[in-house]
Short mmCIF file of C-alpha atoms in Angstrom, two decimals:
data_model
loop_
_atom_site.label_atom_id
_atom_site.label_comp_id
_atom_site.label_asym_id
_atom_site.label_seq_id
_atom_site.Cartn_x
_atom_site.Cartn_y
_atom_site.Cartn_z
CA MET A 33 -115.50 -39.08 49.45
CA GLN A 34 -112.93 -38.93 52.19
CA LEU A 35 -109.44 -37.48 52.04
CA LYS A 36 -106.72 -39.45 53.74
CA SER A 37 -106.30 -36.47 56.06
CA GLY A 38 -109.95 -36.87 57.09
CA VAL A 39 -111.27 -33.81 55.28
CA ALA A 40 -114.33 -34.44 53.11
CA PHE A 41 -114.00 -33.45 49.47
CA ALA A 42 -117.01 -33.89 47.22
CA LEU A 43 -117.00 -33.47 43.48
CA VAL A 44 -120.01 -31.23 43.17
CA SER A 45 -120.90 -28.06 41.37
CA ILE A 46 -118.73 -25.16 42.46
CA SER A 47 -121.95 -23.48 43.55
CA ALA A 48 -122.43 -26.09 46.21
CA LEU A 49 -119.07 -25.33 47.79
CA ALA A 50 -120.62 -22.41 49.59
CA SER A 51 -124.27 -22.19 50.47
CA PRO A 52 -125.92 -18.77 50.09
CA ALA A 53 -126.42 -18.60 53.86
CA SER A 54 -122.68 -18.94 54.47
CA LEU A 55 -121.69 -16.24 52.01
CA PRO A 56 -121.40 -12.58 52.96
CA GLU A 57 -123.61 -10.12 51.11
CA ALA A 58 -121.97 -8.49 48.08
CA GLN A 59 -122.48 -4.79 47.53
CA VAL A 60 -124.05 -4.38 44.08
CA SER A 61 -123.42 -1.39 41.83
CA SER A 62 -126.00 0.24 39.56
CA SER A 63 -124.80 -2.01 36.69
CA GLY A 64 -125.91 -5.09 38.63
CA PHE A 65 -122.35 -6.28 39.18
CA PRO A 66 -120.78 -6.44 42.65
CA SER A 67 -119.03 -3.13 43.34
CA ASP A 68 -115.73 -4.90 44.04
CA ILE A 69 -115.90 -7.32 41.10
CA GLN A 70 -112.54 -6.33 39.62
CA ALA A 71 -110.70 -7.10 42.87
CA GLY A 72 -112.68 -10.33 43.21
CA ILE A 73 -111.79 -11.47 39.70
CA LEU A 74 -108.11 -10.72 40.28
CA ASN A 75 -108.23 -12.66 43.55
CA ILE A 76 -109.77 -15.70 41.85
CA GLN A 77 -107.23 -15.54 39.03
CA ASN A 78 -104.47 -15.55 41.64
CA TYR A 79 -106.02 -18.63 43.27
CA ILE A 80 -106.10 -20.32 39.87
CA ASN A 81 -102.43 -19.48 39.30
CA GLY A 82 -101.70 -21.19 42.61
CA VAL A 83 -103.71 -24.27 41.61
CA ILE A 84 -101.85 -24.49 38.28
CA ASN A 85 -98.56 -24.18 40.17
CA ASP A 86 -99.69 -26.92 42.58
CA ILE A 87 -100.43 -29.23 39.64
CA VAL A 88 -97.07 -28.55 37.96
CA GLN A 89 -95.15 -29.06 41.22
CA SER A 90 -97.29 -31.97 42.48
CA SER A 91 -97.93 -29.96 45.63
CA PRO A 92 -99.88 -31.51 48.50
CA SER A 93 -101.65 -28.12 48.77
CA LEU A 94 -103.63 -28.82 45.58
CA PRO A 95 -106.90 -29.96 47.23
CA LEU A 96 -107.02 -27.04 49.64
CA ASP A 97 -106.05 -24.47 47.02
CA TYR A 98 -108.58 -25.85 44.51
CA SER A 99 -111.30 -25.71 47.16
CA SER A 100 -110.36 -22.14 48.14
CA GLY A 101 -110.52 -21.03 44.51
CA GLY A 102 -113.87 -22.75 44.14
CA ARG A 103 -115.28 -21.01 47.18
CA SER A 104 -114.21 -17.62 45.85
CA LEU A 105 -115.70 -18.43 42.47
CA ALA A 106 -118.93 -19.57 44.17
CA PHE A 107 -119.15 -16.26 46.01
CA LEU A 108 -118.72 -14.38 42.73
CA GLU A 109 -121.34 -16.59 41.06
CA ARG A 110 -123.89 -16.06 43.84
CA SER A 111 -123.30 -12.32 43.88
CA ILE A 112 -124.24 -12.12 40.19
CA LEU A 113 -126.74 -15.00 40.03
CA PRO A 114 -128.37 -15.56 43.45
CA ASN A 115 -129.87 -18.86 42.27
CA GLY A 116 -126.58 -20.07 40.84
CA CYS A 117 -125.68 -21.40 37.43
CA LYS A 118 -127.03 -24.40 35.62
CA GLN A 119 -124.49 -27.19 35.92
CA ASN A 120 -122.95 -27.82 32.51
CA LEU A 121 -119.54 -29.29 33.24
CA PRO A 122 -117.15 -30.10 30.42
CA LYS A 123 -115.71 -33.57 29.97
CA PRO A 124 -113.82 -34.38 33.21
CA ALA A 125 -110.08 -33.69 33.12
CA LYS A 126 -108.12 -36.92 33.36
CA THR A 127 -104.62 -35.51 33.01
CA ALA A 128 -102.68 -32.61 34.45
CA LYS A 129 -102.54 -31.06 30.98
CA GLN A 130 -106.34 -31.17 30.64
CA ALA A 131 -106.84 -29.74 34.13
CA ILE A 132 -104.42 -26.90 33.44
CA SER A 133 -106.19 -26.21 30.14
CA TYR A 134 -109.54 -25.91 31.96
CA LEU A 135 -108.00 -23.64 34.58
CA GLN A 136 -106.44 -21.41 31.92
CA SER A 137 -109.79 -21.26 30.10
CA THR A 138 -111.40 -20.24 33.38
CA GLN A 139 -108.89 -17.41 33.70
CA LEU A 140 -109.64 -16.19 30.17
CA THR A 141 -113.36 -16.28 30.87
CA LEU A 142 -112.80 -14.29 34.06
CA SER A 143 -110.90 -11.69 32.00
CA GLN A 144 -113.93 -11.47 29.72
CA LEU A 145 -116.16 -11.11 32.79
CA SER A 146 -114.00 -8.19 33.87
CA LEU A 147 -114.64 -6.52 30.51
CA ASP A 148 -118.36 -7.28 30.82
CA ALA A 149 -118.39 -5.43 34.14
CA ILE A 150 -116.47 -2.47 32.69
CA ASN A 151 -119.01 -2.30 29.85
CA SER A 152 -121.98 -2.83 32.24
CA ASN A 153 -123.06 -5.85 30.18
CA LEU A 154 -124.76 -7.87 32.92
CA ALA A 155 -126.42 -10.34 30.52
CA LYS A 156 -123.04 -11.33 29.04
CA GLY A 157 -121.51 -11.29 32.52
CA LYS A 158 -124.03 -13.85 33.76
CA LYS A 159 -123.13 -16.17 30.87
CA ASP A 160 -119.42 -15.69 31.47
CA VAL A 161 -119.59 -16.34 35.21
CA CYS A 162 -121.45 -19.60 34.53
CA LEU A 163 -118.91 -20.61 31.89
CA ALA A 164 -116.09 -19.89 34.37
CA VAL A 165 -117.79 -21.89 37.14
CA ASN A 166 -118.41 -24.90 34.92
CA THR A 167 -114.96 -24.84 33.30
CA TYR A 168 -113.32 -24.65 36.74
CA GLY A 169 -115.45 -27.61 37.76
CA GLY A 170 -114.07 -29.61 34.84
CA ALA A 171 -110.71 -29.80 36.62
CA ALA A 172 -112.26 -31.39 39.73
CA SER A 173 -111.93 -34.94 38.43
CA TYR A 174 -108.18 -34.54 38.07
CA VAL A 175 -107.90 -32.96 41.52
CA GLN A 176 -109.83 -35.91 42.98
CA SER A 177 -107.51 -38.38 41.24
CA VAL A 178 -104.54 -36.65 42.88
CA ILE A 179 -106.25 -36.90 46.27
CA ASP A 180 -107.02 -40.57 45.73
CA SER A 181 -103.37 -41.29 44.89
CA GLN A 182 -101.99 -39.63 48.05
#
C-alpha cells in the first residue's frame, strides 16, 4: 500500500517491521530476558500512549508513531524469541474505540511481561510478548483506514 506522502505502509505482522539483520543485538541476562527489558517495556508503553493520543486527537502523526511503536515491539519480540511469534491477530479494529482497546490491552500485557521478567518466568514471558505483538497488530487495520482517508 502507498501513503499519500509516498511512504510505504504494509499491514503485516509486527515482526516483519524489522528484520533480524536490521536489529541491534540485545544483551541477555541469566534469566533469558534482555538485560534492559524494563526500560524497553516502558519505552514501548510510552509509544503506545502517543499512538492512543494520536487517535484521540486525529493527529497526522498516527502512522509514523504506530510504526515506531511496532518497530520497538518487534525488537523486544526478537530479543526474546529470535524466530518471532506465530501470527495470531485478533479481529481487525474498525473503529477508534476498538483500536484504543487493543492498544490498552497491549499495555496491560506489557505490564505482565515486566512481572514475568522480574520473576524470571521466561516461558510466560514468551507467551506474553507474542500476545502483545498480536494485540498491537490488531490496531493496524484502523491505522490503515486513517491513512487511506488522508
